[in-house]
Each structure stands twice: as C-alpha cells, then as structure tokens.
Short mmCIF file of C-alpha atoms and ligand atoms in Angstrom, two decimals:
data_model
loop_
_atom_site.label_atom_id
_atom_site.label_comp_id
_atom_site.label_asym_id
_atom_site.label_seq_id
_atom_site.Cartn_x
_atom_site.Cartn_y
_atom_site.Cartn_z
CA MET A 18 86.45 103.39 67.97
CA ARG A 19 84.22 102.88 71.12
CA MET A 20 83.38 105.12 73.92
CA LYS A 21 83.99 102.54 76.68
CA TRP A 22 84.79 104.35 79.85
CA GLY A 23 82.92 106.78 81.93
CA LYS A 24 79.50 108.57 81.99
CA TRP A 25 80.20 110.52 85.33
CA LEU A 26 82.53 113.26 86.26
CA MET A 27 85.97 112.14 85.76
CA VAL A 28 89.65 113.49 86.01
CA VAL A 29 91.92 111.76 83.58
CA VAL A 30 95.57 111.68 84.66
CA ILE A 31 98.14 110.83 82.01
CA GLY A 32 101.21 109.15 83.39
CA ALA A 33 101.37 106.33 86.12
CA GLY A 34 104.78 107.60 87.48
CA ALA A 35 105.28 109.08 90.76
CA THR A 36 103.69 112.35 89.91
CA GLY A 37 100.54 111.02 88.25
CA LEU A 38 99.89 108.35 90.85
CA GLY A 39 100.39 111.00 93.39
CA VAL A 40 97.96 113.31 91.69
CA ALA A 41 95.32 110.60 91.54
CA TRP A 42 95.79 109.51 95.16
CA ASP A 43 95.43 113.07 96.25
CA LEU A 44 92.16 113.82 94.19
CA MET A 45 90.78 110.32 95.11
CA LEU A 46 91.21 111.28 98.78
CA ARG A 47 89.23 114.47 98.00
CA GLY A 48 86.47 112.38 96.58
CA VAL A 49 87.32 113.17 93.20
CA PRO A 50 86.63 110.36 90.60
CA VAL A 51 90.09 109.62 88.71
CA ALA A 52 91.51 107.34 86.10
CA VAL A 53 95.11 106.95 85.42
CA LEU A 54 96.54 106.10 81.95
CA ASP A 55 99.85 104.98 81.08
CA GLN A 56 101.34 103.80 77.81
CA GLY A 57 103.44 101.25 79.52
CA ASP A 58 103.25 99.73 83.12
CA LEU A 59 103.63 101.47 86.56
CA GLY A 60 106.95 103.37 86.49
CA HIS A 61 107.50 102.91 82.83
CA GLY A 62 109.06 106.36 82.57
CA THR A 63 111.79 108.25 84.75
CA SER A 64 110.17 106.88 88.02
CA GLY A 65 111.50 103.55 87.24
CA ARG A 66 114.79 104.65 86.06
CA PHE A 67 115.89 107.03 88.77
CA HIS A 68 118.85 107.04 91.42
CA GLY A 69 116.77 106.06 94.43
CA LEU A 70 117.73 108.95 96.64
CA LEU A 71 115.24 110.46 99.08
CA HIS A 72 116.93 113.78 99.10
CA SER A 73 117.50 115.81 102.17
CA GLY A 74 117.90 118.80 99.98
CA ALA A 75 121.68 119.28 100.86
CA ARG A 76 122.64 118.57 97.16
CA TYR A 77 120.92 121.70 95.88
CA VAL A 78 121.63 124.33 98.63
CA LEU A 79 124.51 125.83 96.58
CA THR A 80 122.67 126.23 93.41
CA ASP A 81 118.73 125.86 93.97
CA ALA A 82 117.50 126.97 97.46
CA VAL A 83 113.84 126.34 96.52
CA ALA A 84 114.43 122.72 95.61
CA ALA A 85 116.54 122.30 98.63
CA ARG A 86 113.81 123.52 100.93
CA GLN A 87 111.20 121.42 99.24
CA CYS A 88 113.29 118.31 99.50
CA GLN A 89 113.76 118.70 103.09
CA THR A 90 110.11 119.33 103.98
CA GLU A 91 109.05 116.43 101.69
CA ASN A 92 111.66 114.12 102.87
CA LEU A 93 110.30 114.48 106.48
CA ARG A 94 106.63 114.03 105.20
CA LEU A 95 107.26 110.79 103.21
CA ARG A 96 108.93 109.29 106.24
CA GLN A 97 105.58 109.63 107.90
CA VAL A 98 103.11 108.79 105.15
CA ALA A 99 105.12 106.34 103.13
CA ALA A 100 107.33 104.89 105.95
CA PRO A 101 107.33 101.21 104.58
CA TYR A 102 108.97 102.38 101.31
CA ILE A 103 111.63 104.80 102.63
CA GLU A 104 114.93 103.50 104.20
CA SER A 105 116.52 105.98 106.78
CA THR A 106 120.11 105.29 105.65
CA GLY A 107 121.36 108.75 106.28
CA GLY A 108 123.77 110.42 103.85
CA LEU A 109 127.19 111.67 104.04
CA PHE A 110 128.74 114.69 102.08
CA ALA A 111 132.44 114.44 101.64
CA ALA A 112 134.59 117.27 100.23
CA SER A 113 137.60 116.46 98.20
CA PRO A 114 141.01 118.19 99.10
CA ASP A 115 140.34 120.45 95.99
CA VAL A 116 137.14 121.90 97.30
CA SER A 117 137.75 125.36 98.90
CA GLU A 118 136.84 125.97 102.70
CA ASN A 119 134.85 128.75 101.54
CA LEU A 120 132.55 126.43 99.50
CA VAL A 121 132.20 124.11 102.44
CA GLN A 122 131.05 127.06 104.61
CA ASN A 123 128.66 128.38 102.08
CA TRP A 124 127.18 124.69 101.92
CA LEU A 125 126.87 124.56 105.66
CA ARG A 126 125.04 127.94 105.60
CA GLY A 127 122.75 126.79 102.91
CA CYS A 128 121.86 123.57 104.95
CA HIS A 129 121.22 125.90 107.85
CA ASP A 130 118.85 128.14 105.84
CA ALA A 131 117.02 125.35 104.28
CA LYS A 132 116.66 123.68 107.88
CA ILE A 133 118.63 120.50 106.84
CA PRO A 134 120.24 119.06 110.06
CA VAL A 135 123.96 118.60 109.58
CA ALA A 136 126.58 116.93 111.91
CA PRO A 137 130.20 116.11 111.40
CA ALA A 138 130.75 112.60 110.67
CA SER A 139 133.52 110.08 110.02
CA PRO A 140 134.15 108.29 106.72
CA VAL A 141 132.75 104.91 105.81
CA GLN A 142 135.06 102.01 104.69
CA GLY A 143 136.19 102.27 101.20
CA MET A 144 136.04 106.08 100.95
CA ASN A 145 139.15 108.08 99.77
CA ALA A 146 141.08 108.69 103.03
CA GLN A 147 142.06 112.20 101.62
CA TRP A 148 138.57 113.42 101.76
CA LYS A 149 138.54 114.41 105.39
CA ARG A 150 135.84 117.16 105.57
CA ILE A 151 132.73 114.89 105.98
CA TYR A 152 129.00 115.74 107.21
CA GLU A 153 125.96 113.71 107.79
CA VAL A 154 122.64 114.70 106.64
CA ASN A 155 119.10 113.08 106.47
CA ASP A 156 119.17 111.64 103.00
CA GLY A 157 117.49 108.26 102.50
CA VAL A 158 116.46 105.65 99.91
CA ILE A 159 112.96 105.36 98.28
CA ASN A 160 111.87 102.00 97.31
CA GLY A 161 110.32 103.41 94.06
CA TYR A 162 108.63 100.47 92.60
CA GLN A 163 107.12 99.50 95.80
CA LEU A 164 105.87 103.09 96.48
CA LEU A 165 104.18 103.35 93.13
CA GLN A 166 102.34 100.02 93.95
CA ALA A 167 101.23 101.37 97.14
CA LEU A 168 99.84 104.48 95.43
CA ALA A 169 98.06 102.41 92.85
CA ARG A 170 96.69 100.15 95.45
CA GLY A 171 95.23 103.10 97.38
CA ILE A 172 93.82 104.49 94.34
CA ARG A 173 92.07 101.17 93.26
CA GLN A 174 90.86 100.62 96.86
CA GLY A 175 89.27 103.92 96.65
CA GLY A 176 87.42 103.32 93.52
CA GLY A 177 89.80 104.77 91.07
CA GLN A 178 90.99 103.30 87.70
CA ILE A 179 94.39 102.51 86.60
CA LEU A 180 94.69 101.51 82.88
CA THR A 181 98.29 100.59 81.83
CA HIS A 182 99.35 100.11 78.23
CA ARG A 183 97.16 102.55 76.96
CA ARG A 184 98.83 105.49 75.12
CA VAL A 185 96.85 108.77 74.89
CA VAL A 186 96.82 109.87 71.29
CA GLY A 187 93.95 112.58 71.29
CA ALA A 188 92.22 115.04 73.36
CA ARG A 189 88.76 116.39 72.13
CA PRO A 190 87.37 119.70 73.47
CA MET A 191 83.79 120.93 73.46
CA LYS A 192 82.89 124.46 73.85
CA GLY A 193 86.44 125.37 74.81
CA LYS A 194 86.60 122.68 77.50
CA ILE A 195 88.30 119.37 77.50
CA HIS A 196 85.71 116.65 76.92
CA THR A 197 87.08 113.30 75.54
CA ILE A 198 90.52 111.54 75.84
CA VAL A 199 91.37 109.12 73.05
CA MET A 200 93.86 106.28 73.71
CA GLU A 201 95.28 103.36 72.00
CA GLY A 202 95.18 100.24 73.90
CA PRO A 203 95.47 96.46 73.40
CA ASP A 204 92.00 96.45 71.79
CA GLY A 205 92.66 99.41 69.37
CA LEU A 206 91.43 102.91 69.96
CA GLU A 207 89.21 103.80 72.88
CA GLU A 208 87.63 106.94 74.18
CA MET A 209 87.15 108.30 77.70
CA ARG A 210 84.88 111.09 78.93
CA ALA A 211 86.94 113.50 80.88
CA ASP A 212 85.79 116.77 82.68
CA ALA A 213 89.43 117.61 83.56
CA VAL A 214 92.88 116.04 82.33
CA VAL A 215 96.22 116.43 84.06
CA ASN A 216 99.29 115.98 81.98
CA ALA A 217 101.90 114.00 84.30
CA ALA A 218 103.54 112.54 81.35
CA GLY A 219 107.22 113.40 82.68
CA PRO A 220 109.54 113.59 79.71
CA TRP A 221 106.67 113.08 77.18
CA ALA A 222 104.73 116.01 78.63
CA GLY A 223 105.58 118.13 75.67
CA HIS A 224 104.21 115.60 73.31
CA VAL A 225 100.99 115.32 75.33
CA ALA A 226 100.49 119.00 75.69
CA SER A 227 100.60 119.29 71.93
CA LEU A 228 97.60 117.04 71.69
CA TRP A 229 95.75 120.20 72.76
CA SER A 230 98.00 122.53 70.73
CA ASP A 231 99.73 124.09 73.48
CA PRO A 232 103.42 122.88 73.40
CA LEU A 233 105.55 123.40 76.56
CA PRO A 234 108.93 124.86 77.04
CA LEU A 235 110.49 121.72 78.10
CA THR A 236 114.19 120.71 77.96
CA LEU A 237 115.17 117.02 78.32
CA SER A 238 118.21 115.97 80.09
CA ARG A 239 119.37 112.44 80.33
CA GLY A 240 121.51 110.88 83.27
CA ILE A 241 123.42 107.74 83.29
CA MET A 242 123.91 105.25 86.20
CA LEU A 243 125.89 102.34 87.13
CA LEU A 244 124.66 99.37 89.11
CA PHE A 245 127.02 97.38 91.41
CA SER A 246 126.16 94.22 93.17
CA HIS A 247 125.90 94.53 96.83
CA ARG A 248 125.38 97.49 99.23
CA GLN A 249 128.78 98.84 98.97
CA THR A 250 128.21 101.45 101.81
CA PRO A 251 125.58 101.47 104.49
CA LYS A 252 124.66 105.29 103.85
CA VAL A 253 124.25 107.27 100.78
CA ILE A 254 127.54 109.09 99.82
CA ASN A 255 127.66 112.48 98.07
CA ARG A 256 130.46 114.63 96.85
CA LEU A 257 130.29 117.90 98.69
CA ASP A 258 130.70 120.32 95.78
CA VAL A 259 128.38 122.07 93.20
CA PRO A 260 126.37 119.29 91.66
CA GLY A 261 128.35 117.57 88.92
CA ASP A 262 128.69 114.19 87.14
CA GLY A 263 129.34 110.99 89.09
CA ASP A 264 128.67 112.31 92.71
CA ILE A 265 126.41 110.27 94.50
CA LEU A 266 126.47 106.53 95.61
CA VAL A 267 122.95 104.97 96.81
CA PRO A 268 122.76 101.74 98.57
CA HIS A 269 119.41 100.50 97.11
CA HIS A 270 117.85 97.24 97.99
CA HIS A 271 120.72 94.41 97.62
CA ILE A 272 122.78 96.67 95.24
CA SER A 273 124.35 100.18 94.93
CA ILE A 274 123.73 102.68 92.24
CA TRP A 275 126.40 105.17 91.20
CA GLY A 276 125.55 108.36 89.11
CA THR A 277 124.65 110.31 87.46
CA THR A 278 125.32 112.50 84.49
CA ASP A 279 123.24 115.63 83.04
CA THR A 280 123.34 115.89 79.12
CA GLU A 281 120.73 117.53 77.12
CA THR A 282 118.64 114.94 74.82
CA ASP A 283 116.01 115.50 72.15
CA SER A 284 114.04 112.09 72.98
CA PRO A 285 111.91 111.27 76.05
CA LYS A 286 112.89 107.66 75.67
CA ALA A 287 115.81 106.67 77.97
CA PRO A 288 118.94 105.80 75.70
CA THR A 289 121.50 103.14 76.07
CA PRO A 290 124.39 104.36 77.85
CA SER A 291 127.55 104.67 75.81
CA HIS A 292 131.01 103.23 76.80
CA ALA A 293 132.41 106.74 76.95
CA GLU A 294 129.77 107.74 79.44
CA VAL A 295 130.32 104.67 81.66
CA ALA A 296 134.12 105.24 81.50
CA HIS A 297 133.49 108.80 82.50
CA LEU A 298 131.42 107.91 85.45
CA MET A 299 133.98 105.26 86.50
CA GLU A 300 136.74 107.90 86.46
CA ARG A 301 134.68 110.13 88.85
CA GLY A 302 133.91 107.06 91.02
CA LEU A 303 137.69 105.96 91.36
CA ALA A 304 138.47 109.27 92.74
CA MET A 305 135.78 108.92 95.56
CA PHE A 306 136.17 105.27 96.11
CA PRO A 307 139.75 104.04 95.06
CA ASP A 308 138.61 100.46 94.93
CA MET A 309 135.58 101.01 92.76
CA GLY A 310 137.18 99.15 89.80
CA GLU A 311 137.14 95.86 91.89
CA TRP A 312 133.44 96.19 92.68
CA ARG A 313 131.13 93.85 90.59
CA VAL A 314 129.34 95.96 88.05
CA LEU A 315 125.98 94.58 87.00
CA ARG A 316 124.77 96.99 84.34
CA SER A 317 124.37 100.61 83.22
CA PHE A 318 121.04 102.38 82.66
CA SER A 319 119.60 105.69 81.99
CA GLY A 320 116.70 108.06 82.62
CA VAL A 321 115.34 111.43 81.31
CA ARG A 322 114.75 114.34 83.21
CA PRO A 323 111.89 116.74 81.94
CA LEU A 324 113.07 120.34 82.87
CA TYR A 325 110.91 123.45 82.74
CA ARG A 326 112.87 126.23 81.09
CA ALA A 327 111.43 129.35 82.69
CA PRO A 328 110.88 132.25 80.41
CA GLY A 329 114.29 134.20 80.08
CA ASN A 330 116.43 131.17 81.16
CA LEU A 331 118.87 130.96 78.25
CA ALA A 332 121.24 128.52 80.26
CA ARG A 333 123.28 126.28 77.68
CA GLU A 334 123.86 123.65 80.15
CA THR A 335 120.89 121.53 81.56
CA ARG A 336 122.38 121.70 84.90
CA HIS A 337 121.62 125.30 85.25
CA ILE A 338 117.89 124.72 84.74
CA SER A 339 116.02 124.54 88.05
CA ARG A 340 114.88 121.22 89.60
CA ASP A 341 112.08 122.94 90.93
CA PHE A 342 108.44 122.22 89.33
CA VAL A 343 105.59 124.10 87.64
CA VAL A 344 101.99 123.56 87.29
CA LEU A 345 100.33 124.95 84.27
CA ASP A 346 96.70 125.71 83.14
CA HIS A 347 96.19 125.56 79.49
CA PRO A 348 94.12 127.83 77.38
CA LEU A 349 91.86 124.65 76.89
CA LYS A 350 89.81 124.78 79.99
CA GLY A 351 90.27 121.91 82.37
CA ALA A 352 93.66 120.89 80.88
CA PHE A 353 96.61 121.05 83.32
CA SER A 354 100.23 120.03 83.24
CA VAL A 355 102.94 119.48 85.82
CA ILE A 356 106.56 119.46 84.87
CA GLY A 357 109.95 119.05 86.56
CA GLY A 358 110.47 118.27 90.20
CA LYS A 359 111.87 115.18 91.88
CA TRP A 360 110.73 111.81 93.06
CA THR A 361 111.29 113.14 96.57
CA THR A 362 108.74 116.12 95.90
CA TYR A 363 106.13 114.04 94.09
CA ARG A 364 103.65 114.49 96.89
CA LEU A 365 104.11 118.16 96.98
CA MET A 366 103.62 118.46 93.12
CA ALA A 367 100.71 116.31 93.30
CA GLU A 368 99.10 118.60 96.11
CA GLN A 369 99.51 121.63 93.97
CA VAL A 370 98.00 120.19 90.76
CA ALA A 371 95.15 118.65 92.77
CA ASP A 372 94.45 121.93 94.18
CA ARG A 373 93.90 123.49 90.98
CA VAL A 374 91.84 120.61 89.55
CA ALA A 375 89.65 120.46 92.73
CA ALA A 376 89.17 124.38 92.50
CA TYR A 377 88.21 124.06 88.86
CA LEU A 378 85.72 121.27 89.71
CA HIS A 379 84.50 123.19 92.76
CA TYR A 380 85.55 120.32 95.20
CA ALA A 381 86.34 121.97 98.54
CA THR A 382 87.90 119.11 100.52
CA PRO A 383 91.51 120.27 101.10
CA CYS A 384 94.58 117.79 100.45
CA GLN A 385 95.10 114.83 102.81
CA THR A 386 98.18 113.19 101.50
CA GLY A 387 100.50 114.80 103.93
CA ALA A 388 98.61 113.08 106.85
CA VAL A 389 97.15 109.73 105.35
CA PRO A 390 99.48 107.01 105.23
CA LEU A 391 99.69 104.89 102.12
CA PRO A 392 98.39 101.40 102.13
CA LEU A 393 100.91 98.44 102.17
CA ALA A 394 101.99 97.71 98.62
CA ASN A 395 100.78 93.98 98.45
CA ALA A 396 100.30 91.22 100.74
CA VAL A 397 102.35 88.72 98.67
CA GLY A 398 104.04 86.36 101.02
CA VAL A 399 106.77 84.06 100.22
CA GLY A 400 105.59 80.63 99.39
CA ALA A 401 107.12 77.16 100.23
CA ASP A 402 107.61 76.65 96.51
CA PRO A 403 110.96 76.72 95.00
CA LEU A 404 112.59 80.06 93.99
CA LEU A 405 112.35 81.01 90.35
CA CYS A 406 114.89 83.89 90.75
CA GLU A 407 117.46 82.73 93.15
CA CYS A 408 119.48 86.06 93.17
CA GLU A 409 116.42 88.13 94.40
CA SER A 410 114.66 85.28 96.23
CA VAL A 411 111.45 85.46 94.00
CA SER A 412 109.28 82.37 94.22
CA LYS A 413 106.48 81.21 91.86
CA SER A 414 103.86 82.21 94.32
CA GLN A 415 105.08 85.80 94.40
CA LEU A 416 104.89 85.89 90.48
CA ARG A 417 101.23 84.38 90.63
CA ALA A 418 100.07 87.55 92.52
CA PHE A 419 100.64 89.30 89.37
CA GLU A 420 99.62 86.64 86.83
CA GLY A 421 98.77 88.24 83.30
CA LEU A 422 101.57 90.54 83.36
CA SER A 423 104.52 90.40 80.77
CA LEU A 424 107.99 89.27 81.73
CA SER A 425 109.23 93.07 81.77
CA ASP A 426 106.40 94.18 83.95
CA LEU A 427 106.84 91.16 86.32
CA ARG A 428 110.50 92.28 86.69
CA THR A 429 109.45 95.62 88.20
CA ARG A 430 106.76 94.36 90.35
CA THR A 431 108.80 91.45 92.03
CA TRP A 432 112.46 92.50 91.22
CA PHE A 433 113.04 89.01 89.49
CA GLY A 434 116.03 89.24 87.08
CA MET A 435 117.51 92.30 88.87
CA GLY A 436 120.31 90.40 90.46
CA PRO A 437 123.92 89.42 89.49
CA CYS A 438 122.69 86.85 86.82
CA GLN A 439 120.60 89.48 85.11
CA GLY A 440 118.06 86.97 84.13
CA THR A 441 120.30 84.28 82.71
CA PHE A 442 118.65 81.46 84.42
CA CYS A 443 115.43 83.06 86.10
CA GLY A 444 114.47 84.40 82.70
CA HIS A 445 114.02 80.94 81.34
CA ARG A 446 112.38 79.63 84.43
CA VAL A 447 109.82 82.49 84.42
CA MET A 448 109.33 82.23 80.71
CA GLN A 449 108.27 78.53 81.11
CA TRP A 450 105.91 79.60 83.79
CA ARG A 451 104.54 82.19 81.40
CA SER A 452 104.18 79.90 78.66
CA HIS A 453 101.27 78.00 80.53
CA GLN A 454 99.42 81.18 80.38
CA ILE A 455 100.05 82.59 76.92
CA GLY A 456 101.60 79.80 74.91
CA GLU A 457 105.18 79.06 74.11
CA GLU A 458 105.47 81.43 71.07
CA ALA A 459 104.24 84.49 72.83
CA ALA A 460 106.36 83.79 76.04
CA SER A 461 109.55 83.22 73.89
CA LYS A 462 108.79 86.84 72.43
CA GLU A 463 108.52 88.19 75.92
CA LEU A 464 111.85 86.57 76.94
CA ALA A 465 113.49 88.02 73.89
CA ALA A 466 112.39 91.55 74.82
CA PHE A 467 113.27 91.09 78.43
CA ARG A 468 116.76 89.78 77.53
CA GLU A 469 117.34 92.44 74.90
CA GLU A 470 116.69 95.14 77.62
CA ARG A 471 118.83 93.49 80.23
CA GLU A 472 121.76 92.93 77.67
CA ARG A 473 121.70 96.52 76.54
CA GLY A 474 122.43 97.58 80.07
CA MET A 475 125.14 95.11 80.52
CA CYS A 476 127.03 95.79 77.21
CA ALA A 477 128.22 99.17 78.20
CA ALA A 478 129.94 97.96 81.32
CA LEU A 479 131.51 94.81 80.10
CA TRP A 480 134.51 94.07 82.43
CA GLY A 481 135.37 91.76 85.22
CA ASP A 482 132.58 89.16 86.47
CA ASN A 483 130.00 91.13 84.40
CA ALA A 484 131.71 90.32 81.22
CA VAL A 485 132.20 86.70 82.14
CA GLU A 486 128.20 86.50 82.96
CA TRP A 487 127.46 88.16 79.55
CA LEU A 488 129.67 85.53 77.88
CA LEU A 489 127.76 82.60 79.95
CA GLN A 490 124.29 84.08 78.79
CA ARG A 491 125.55 83.97 75.10
CA ASN A 492 126.92 80.46 75.47
CA ILE A 493 123.71 79.28 77.03
CA ARG A 494 121.72 80.70 74.29
CA PHE A 495 123.77 79.85 71.29
CA GLN A 496 125.50 76.64 72.30
CA SER A 497 123.25 74.86 74.95
CA LEU A 498 119.86 76.06 73.60
CA GLY A 499 121.03 76.18 69.97
CA GLU A 500 119.35 79.42 69.30
CA SER A 501 120.46 81.03 66.09
CA GLN A 502 122.64 84.03 66.18
CA ARG A 503 121.68 87.18 64.24
CA ALA A 504 124.48 88.89 62.24
CA ASP A 505 124.23 92.10 64.49
CA ASP A 506 124.27 90.08 67.87
C1 LIG B 20 119.09 110.06 85.98
C2 LIG B 20 118.01 110.45 86.93
C3 LIG B 20 118.08 110.25 88.40
C4 LIG B 20 117.23 110.77 89.21
N1 LIG B 20 117.44 110.53 90.54
C5 LIG B 20 116.54 110.89 91.52
C6 LIG B 20 116.65 110.60 92.86
O1 LIG B 20 117.66 109.98 93.14
N2 LIG B 20 115.84 111.12 93.62
C7 LIG B 20 114.74 111.91 93.32
O2 LIG B 20 114.09 112.44 94.23
N3 LIG B 20 114.51 112.27 91.86
C8 LIG B 20 115.46 111.64 91.02
N4 LIG B 20 115.31 111.99 89.73
C9 LIG B 20 114.10 112.66 89.29
C10 LIG B 20 112.71 111.88 89.35
O3 LIG B 20 113.12 110.52 88.93
C11 LIG B 20 111.67 112.29 88.46
O4 LIG B 20 111.38 113.78 89.01
C12 LIG B 20 110.33 111.48 88.73
O5 LIG B 20 110.51 110.15 88.44
C13 LIG B 20 109.39 111.93 87.62
O6 LIG B 20 108.19 111.25 87.55
P1 LIG B 20 107.11 111.67 86.83
O7 LIG B 20 105.89 110.79 87.35
O8 LIG B 20 106.82 113.04 86.73
O9 LIG B 20 107.45 111.17 85.39
P2 LIG B 20 107.62 109.69 84.77
O10 LIG B 20 107.96 108.70 85.83
O11 LIG B 20 108.36 109.76 83.55
O12 LIG B 20 106.20 109.19 84.32
C14 LIG B 20 105.55 109.80 83.14
C15 LIG B 20 104.64 108.55 82.64
O13 LIG B 20 103.71 109.04 81.68
C16 LIG B 20 103.45 108.05 80.68
N5 LIG B 20 103.29 108.60 79.39
C17 LIG B 20 103.87 109.44 78.61
N6 LIG B 20 103.21 109.88 77.57
C18 LIG B 20 102.00 109.07 77.58
C19 LIG B 20 100.85 109.03 76.70
N7 LIG B 20 100.89 109.65 75.54
N8 LIG B 20 99.99 108.21 77.04
C20 LIG B 20 99.93 107.50 78.28
N9 LIG B 20 101.07 107.55 79.11
C21 LIG B 20 102.16 108.35 78.79
C22 LIG B 20 104.94 107.42 80.68
O14 LIG B 20 104.97 106.08 80.08
C23 LIG B 20 105.35 107.70 82.07
O15 LIG B 20 105.10 106.21 82.89
C24 LIG B 20 116.08 111.54 88.75
C25 LIG B 20 115.85 111.58 87.50
C26 LIG B 20 116.72 111.21 86.64
C27 LIG B 20 116.54 111.21 85.06
#
C-alpha cells in the first residue's frame, strides 16, 4: 500500500453523484482543498438513475411541506446558476375524476403556502380527456449527466481532484480525528491524507459510515422507470394526488421517462426491474395516457433512494419517510454524512454540509454556489467525421474528447447507445474504435459488459418494436457474428 495522495490540508468527499460533486464545488469556491473519490464514474449511483425532474415542489405539498419549499427555492436557484443544464418545460398536474375536490383544494393551498406559482391549464395531446382539472407549475427537466460534468469541470479548474474508479474501503483515525482514507483503485490499495471526510455515498452511505463504526439509520427504497422513445409530451405531466406509483412523465433529451415506484430494498445496487413491476407501471400509465401501449418502449431501469429514518419514525412504507435530507457529524471528529434529499436540492444539501466542514476547519468564506454560475460542461464540437451512434448523433470526435474511458463511461458522457437501437450497431462501432486503444480482447470484454447492461433493461419490457429490436440484436450476435450462445442467454 502506498501513501500516494496529499501532504496539505485536504477534505475528501466520498461519492461523485450530485451531492458529492456539489459539496466539492462549494468547498472549492470557499478556498478549501478537495478531492472526490468514487467507486465508479461520475453519476455511478442514483444521480445517473433518476427521473430527470427538476421539482417545483408541487409533488410534495400534500405530504412533505419542508421538501416542497426546498424544491421550489432550489428550482429557482438552479435556473440561475446551472441554466445550460435545466430545461424550462413547465409541468402539469392533472386530477383524475376519482380525486376529491377537497384534495385538489388542499393541494392548491399547499402550493400557495410553499410559494409555488400555479395557473389553470389545458390538457396536452394524448392525456385522458376525463382528467379535466389541470394546473400548470414551474417543473422542469435536469440534464443530470451534463450537470455532473459541469460540476466536475469547475472542481478541476479550481484545483480540486476527482478520482473515479476508487472504492473507499477504510478510514483511519489519529487522536480521535479522521486522518487517512484507504481506497482500492486500478493499481491496488492507496491511501490519502484527510483532515475532514464527507460521506456523500447515497445509498451506500450506511456502508461508508460503518468504516468509522457509526452506522446510519438508513432505509433504502427502489424506484422503477420506463423509457419511451421520443418526447411524448412537451411538458412534465404529474398525477394530482398524494404521491403514488406511476404518476410522472418527464420529457428528457429525445425520450420520455415514465415512473416511478417506491419499494423497500436491502441493497444499494440498483436492481433489474421485474416484469410485474413494469406491468404495474404500464397499468398506471394507461389510465393517464390511453395510448401509452402504442408508444415505443426502449427499456426499463431502476434507482435506489437513501432515506433517513428519523428517530421515532416507525413508518412501514418507505413512501412515509420524508424526502428531506439530514447532515450528521459523527463521533469521529472531521467525519460528516449527508443523507436523503433530491437531485433538485443537491446544491442546498451541499451548502449545509460545506458550512459544517468549513466551520470545523476554520474557513470563514461563506457559500457562493447560489450566485456563481457553473462552467460549461465541455467544449466538444460535432466533427465532420461520420457518426458512430446514429440514434443520438454521436461522432468519433465527440468520443475522442473522452479517450481512455470505458464503453459504459463513454455512454454516460456522450449519450451514445441510449437511443432506439440500444447499442445494437453503435456498440460494435465504438468497440472497434476502443480496440485501437486497449486491444481487441479488452474492448470485447467492455462491449459484453455494455451489452449486458442494455439487455437487462430491455428484457423486462419486451413488447412491440422493442421486442423486434431485441431479436435483431440477438440475430446479429449469434447468427451474423457467430458468437457462441451461453445456456442461460
Ligand atoms: C427512482 C428515483 C427517481 C428519482 N427521481 C428524481 C427526480 O426526478 N428529481 C429529483 O430531484 N430527484 C430524484 N430522485 C432523487 C435523486 O436522484 C437523488 O436524491 C440523488 O441522485 C442522490 O444523489 P447523491 O449524490 O446523494 O447519491 P448518488 O448519486 O447515489 O452518489 C453516491 C456515489 O457514491 C459512490 N460511492 C458509494 N460508496 C462508495 C465507496 N465506498 N467508495 C467510493 N465511492 C462510493 C457511488 O458510486 C455513487 O456514485 C430520484 C431517486 C430515485 C431512486
């Protein structure tokens, strides 16, 4: 094991999701030296597996007034400091005929109390014509991967380090204070000196806190989502009711995301959705959009929410645990955890953790992330060279900007493989390009991992054109390319 990183004062942030990168950006702007470590790439956790919604807060006004207010305030802030990564689509809330007028009036009152602007609205094409009570709010869409890249760029430009594919496996104290972080990376075990550590490990936060023997009261909840090709509506569409399964449609990039569910789980790893979960989501969707069965489904995926179970909260259902967040100081001095919250509130969460860390290290500069705009994510232009991914218009020159990354990491940086073909053709083209860098055998392994991940998401939603695409993929592999098929394939 080598002590490779750091002699000077250093704050180590564990987790390169929205929260961890937000904390590092905040500390960096205060002049505090930071390093971010992640076991995967940027957005490896829930930040790369969410619904894409910039909440207005209207979803929470009936159940969680604090979360509703936080969302509205942060919604307005992010439009200022992260404008290139926010799409101002607006959002509709539509009540089904089964919803009582009393509930609608309570919802309107809740929006008023949370200062969420609301106006009566007309339905968009495709919505159930029976759902006549419709209101517009300032929901939007977050381009998550791009916003993560912008944060990472800002941190690096300010001198911070971001080390991906490093899993933190140990934390060593000295005289009751955090002193050294041990991580496992591509070159084996490494150590990094830390004067403070922030656990922003999302659903893994419990595992990380147990490294300094202070387990967290964390409950995990998984949510399933379905992707449809094309933007099926111009605005976000929400069911006006107490939050439930299958009640939000988000137009995101070139696609639409329908979800989600809320079921307790015991693993931080996002599970493959089951057929039953997908069928349940479709049933809920058809009530709201009678033609949803005709839309071209692309795949399903899931994410895991870390929820902080406050002392005394004995709720059996994860839906009854607040979407608010908490910042904790551990008995080990210099160790902090941040748990819960939303993508929409990452900046606020980061501010509150950074306030504690800065006070602990005696830095007086206040938070600046509410006023300083994020840098542009990257300056990759589309080259004149041919497209490798035709569905998502990704050219070789765009990939070149991320040379050295694996196929899976390239996917999230450039969006290649995310379109209707789900990598059937572009997977092979990008693999061929990768094989010039790492050799054919290693590139083939990357392709296999990339394909397995895509296939898992397709399999739970095998109907219509998606089933045809899946069959085409298999015919290309097993007939045209002569790959040998495993018994469990
Ligand atoms: C189904 C679903 C839908 C959602 N939709 C929305 C939405 O539409 N809008 C919204 O505002 N919010 C949404 N959320 C909530 C939002 O996605 C999360 O609040 C947010 O992404 C959490 O970010 P994070 O950085 O805290 O955690 P994560 O993104 O999970 O980041 C934690 C990081 O820590 C890393 N890590 C863990 N352990 C270690 C270790 N030992 N060493 C190194 N690295 C480690 C992980 O690899 C990971 O990258 C949704 C959540 C779910 C589950």
